[in-house]
Tab-separated table of C-alpha atoms in Angstrom:
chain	number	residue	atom	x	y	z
L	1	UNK	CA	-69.258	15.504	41.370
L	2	UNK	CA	-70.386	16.863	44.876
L	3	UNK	CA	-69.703	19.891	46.391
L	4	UNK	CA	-66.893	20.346	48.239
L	5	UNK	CA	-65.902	22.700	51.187
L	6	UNK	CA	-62.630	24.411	51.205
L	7	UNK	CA	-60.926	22.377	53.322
L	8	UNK	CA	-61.639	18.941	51.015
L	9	UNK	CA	-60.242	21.129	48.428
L	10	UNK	CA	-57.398	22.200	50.223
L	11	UNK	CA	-56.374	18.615	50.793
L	12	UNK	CA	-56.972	16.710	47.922
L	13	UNK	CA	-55.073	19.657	46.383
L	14	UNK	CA	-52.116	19.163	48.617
L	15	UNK	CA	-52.648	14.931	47.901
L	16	UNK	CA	-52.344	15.873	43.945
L	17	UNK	CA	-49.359	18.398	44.358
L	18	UNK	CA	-47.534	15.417	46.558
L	19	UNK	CA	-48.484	12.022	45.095
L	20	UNK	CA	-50.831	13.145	42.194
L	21	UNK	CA	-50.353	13.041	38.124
L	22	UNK	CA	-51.929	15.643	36.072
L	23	UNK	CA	-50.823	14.954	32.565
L	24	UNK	CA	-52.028	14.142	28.720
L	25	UNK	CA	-51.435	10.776	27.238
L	26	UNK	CA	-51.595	10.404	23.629
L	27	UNK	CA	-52.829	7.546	21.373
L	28	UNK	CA	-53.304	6.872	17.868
L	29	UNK	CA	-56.673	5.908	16.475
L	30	UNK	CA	-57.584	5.013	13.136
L	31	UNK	CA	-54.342	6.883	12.008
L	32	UNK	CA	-55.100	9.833	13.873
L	33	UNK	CA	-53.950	11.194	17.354
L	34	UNK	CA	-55.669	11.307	20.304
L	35	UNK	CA	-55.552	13.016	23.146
L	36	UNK	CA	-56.844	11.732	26.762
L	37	UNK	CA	-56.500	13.909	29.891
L	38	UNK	CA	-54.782	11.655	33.183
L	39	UNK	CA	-55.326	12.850	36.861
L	40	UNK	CA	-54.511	9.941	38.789
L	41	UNK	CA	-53.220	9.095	42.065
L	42	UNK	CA	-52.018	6.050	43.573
L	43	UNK	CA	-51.174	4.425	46.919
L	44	UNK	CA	-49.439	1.741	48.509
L	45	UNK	CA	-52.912	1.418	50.423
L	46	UNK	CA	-56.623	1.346	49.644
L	47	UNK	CA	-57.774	3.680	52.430
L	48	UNK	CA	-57.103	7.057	50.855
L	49	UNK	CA	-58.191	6.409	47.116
L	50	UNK	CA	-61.385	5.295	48.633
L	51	UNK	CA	-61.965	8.026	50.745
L	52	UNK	CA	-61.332	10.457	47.906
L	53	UNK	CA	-63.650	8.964	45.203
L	54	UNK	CA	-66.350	8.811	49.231
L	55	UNK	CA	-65.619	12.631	49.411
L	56	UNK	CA	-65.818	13.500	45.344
L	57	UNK	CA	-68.179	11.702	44.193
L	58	UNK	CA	-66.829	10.230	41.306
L	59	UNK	CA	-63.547	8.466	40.366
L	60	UNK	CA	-62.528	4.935	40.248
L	61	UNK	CA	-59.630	2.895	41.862
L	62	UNK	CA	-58.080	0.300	40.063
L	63	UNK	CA	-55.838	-2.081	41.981
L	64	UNK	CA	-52.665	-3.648	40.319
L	65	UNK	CA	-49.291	-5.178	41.070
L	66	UNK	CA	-46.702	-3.277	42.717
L	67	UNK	CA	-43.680	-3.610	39.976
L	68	UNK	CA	-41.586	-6.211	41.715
L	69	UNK	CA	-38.139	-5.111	40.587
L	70	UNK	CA	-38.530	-1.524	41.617
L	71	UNK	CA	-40.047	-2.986	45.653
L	72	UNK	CA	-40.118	-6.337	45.757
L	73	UNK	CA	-41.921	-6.262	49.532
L	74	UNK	CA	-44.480	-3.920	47.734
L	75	UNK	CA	-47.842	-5.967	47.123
L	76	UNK	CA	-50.904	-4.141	45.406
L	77	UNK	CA	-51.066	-0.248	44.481
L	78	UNK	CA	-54.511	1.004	43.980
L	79	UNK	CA	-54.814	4.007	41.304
L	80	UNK	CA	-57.461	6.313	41.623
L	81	UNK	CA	-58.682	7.891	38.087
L	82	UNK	CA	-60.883	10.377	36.841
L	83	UNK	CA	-62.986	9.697	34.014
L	84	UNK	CA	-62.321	12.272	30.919
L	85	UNK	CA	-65.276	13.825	31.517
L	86	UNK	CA	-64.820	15.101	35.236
L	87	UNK	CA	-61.120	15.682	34.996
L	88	UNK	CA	-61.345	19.393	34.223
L	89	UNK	CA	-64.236	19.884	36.968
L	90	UNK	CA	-62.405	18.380	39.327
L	91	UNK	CA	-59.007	20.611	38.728
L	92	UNK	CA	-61.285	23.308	38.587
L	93	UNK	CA	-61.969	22.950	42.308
L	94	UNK	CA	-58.306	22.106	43.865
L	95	UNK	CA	-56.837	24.268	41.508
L	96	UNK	CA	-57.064	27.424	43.960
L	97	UNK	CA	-55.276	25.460	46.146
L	98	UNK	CA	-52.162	23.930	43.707
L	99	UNK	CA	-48.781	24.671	43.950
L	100	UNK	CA	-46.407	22.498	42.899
L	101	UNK	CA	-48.476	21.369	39.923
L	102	UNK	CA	-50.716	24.377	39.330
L	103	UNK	CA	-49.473	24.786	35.595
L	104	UNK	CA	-49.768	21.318	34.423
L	105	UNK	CA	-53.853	21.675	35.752
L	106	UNK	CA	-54.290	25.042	33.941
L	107	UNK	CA	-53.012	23.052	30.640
L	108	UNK	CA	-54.923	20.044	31.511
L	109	UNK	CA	-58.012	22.359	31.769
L	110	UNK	CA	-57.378	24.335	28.933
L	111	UNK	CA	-56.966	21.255	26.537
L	112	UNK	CA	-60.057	19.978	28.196
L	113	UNK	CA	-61.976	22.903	27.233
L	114	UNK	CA	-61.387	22.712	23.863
L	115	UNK	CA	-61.948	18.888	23.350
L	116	UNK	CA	-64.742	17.809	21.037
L	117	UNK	CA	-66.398	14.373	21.199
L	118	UNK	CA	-67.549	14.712	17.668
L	119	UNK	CA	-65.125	11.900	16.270
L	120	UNK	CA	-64.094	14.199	13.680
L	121	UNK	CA	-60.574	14.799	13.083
L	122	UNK	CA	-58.677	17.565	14.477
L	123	UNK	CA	-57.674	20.324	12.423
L	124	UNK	CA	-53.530	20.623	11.827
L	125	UNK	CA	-53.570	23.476	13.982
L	126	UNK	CA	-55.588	22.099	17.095
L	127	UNK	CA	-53.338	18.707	16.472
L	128	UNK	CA	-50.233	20.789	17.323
L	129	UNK	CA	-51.732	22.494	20.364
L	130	UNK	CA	-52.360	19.638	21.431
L	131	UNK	CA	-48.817	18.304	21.167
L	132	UNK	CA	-47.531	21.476	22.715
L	133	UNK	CA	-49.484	20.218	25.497
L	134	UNK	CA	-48.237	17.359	25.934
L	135	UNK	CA	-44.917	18.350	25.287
L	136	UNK	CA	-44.873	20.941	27.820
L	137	UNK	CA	-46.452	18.412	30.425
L	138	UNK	CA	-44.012	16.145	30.013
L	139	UNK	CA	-41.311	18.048	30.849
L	140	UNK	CA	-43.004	19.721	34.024
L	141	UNK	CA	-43.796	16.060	34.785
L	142	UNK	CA	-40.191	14.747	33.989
L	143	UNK	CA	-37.760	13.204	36.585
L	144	UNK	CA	-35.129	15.810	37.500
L	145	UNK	CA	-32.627	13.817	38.429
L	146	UNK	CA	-33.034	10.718	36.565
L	147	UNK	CA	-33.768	8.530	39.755
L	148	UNK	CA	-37.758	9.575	39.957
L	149	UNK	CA	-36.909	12.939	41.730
L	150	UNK	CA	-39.604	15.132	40.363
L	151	UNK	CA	-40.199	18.833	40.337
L	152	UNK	CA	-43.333	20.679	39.086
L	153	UNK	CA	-44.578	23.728	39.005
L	154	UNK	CA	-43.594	27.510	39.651
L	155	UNK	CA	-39.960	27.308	40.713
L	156	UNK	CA	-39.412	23.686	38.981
L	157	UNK	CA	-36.993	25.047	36.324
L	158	UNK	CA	-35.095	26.587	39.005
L	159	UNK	CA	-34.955	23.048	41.520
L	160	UNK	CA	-33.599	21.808	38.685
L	161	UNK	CA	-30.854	24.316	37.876
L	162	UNK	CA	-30.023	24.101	41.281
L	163	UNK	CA	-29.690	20.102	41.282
L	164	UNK	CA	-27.558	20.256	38.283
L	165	UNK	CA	-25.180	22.956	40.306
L	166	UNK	CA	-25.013	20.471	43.673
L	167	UNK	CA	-23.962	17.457	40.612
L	168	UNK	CA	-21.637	19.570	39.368
């Protein structure tokens, strides 16, 4: 990953709090969980993914077919992923500038930290920290409204108290 200046940091931070995903996915191998950290971020148009994995150094961008039902004048979206390995260093260097979605990178970190590429099993304890992850990122990441309204973040539980009020 290359260095960046504050101002690259700044705005991929502000790119990842707007259209980013900073989450956990889980998957079961050989009858056991795993866990795989996702910070992702897609667009409508190549341009930006490409000038983020330009300015970073790393990253790739996957293109695939807009979902047809949901925008049917929608063509290609292009997804820009970080590998495992440079998913924690790279929320380690926007994260002084996150806001919305500052608390889903310190648990993405934090899991990160702790991951071992041993293929060992995980202990019954470090299996259910890891599900508290996820669990917890799922509901920052969660739609509030049902429609794909989401809120992150400091403050989310309270957007969506007050969306529920306004419903009422």
């Amino acid at each position: 990953m290359r260095v960046l200046t504050d101002v690259q940091r700044a705005q991929l931070a502000g790119m990842w709090d707007c259209d980013g995903h900073i989450g956990v996915t889980r998957r079961w191998r050989s009858g056991r969980p795993y866990f795989r950290p996702v910070v992702q971020i897609g667009q409508a148009k190549r341009v930006l993914p490409d000038w983020i994995v330009a300015v970073v150094g790393c990253g790739k961008v996957y293109a695939y077919k807009a979902d047809a039902i949901a925008n049917p004048r929608r063509g290609h979206m292009y997804q820009l992923r970080f590998p495992d390995s440079t998913a924690a260093t790279f929320l380690r260097e926007i994260r002084p500038f996150l806001i919305l979605k500052l608390r889903q990178a310190d648990l993405v970190i934090e899991m990160c930290e702790r991951m071992t590429w041993n293929g060992r099993s995980l202990s019954a304890e470090e299996t259910a920290r890891r599900e508290g992850i996820a669990a917890e990122l799922a509901a920052l990441n969660a739609p509030v409204d049902g429609v794909g309204k989401y809120a992150s973040g400091p403050g989310s539980h309270g957007l969506k108290i007050v969306l529920q009020e306004k419903a009422a």
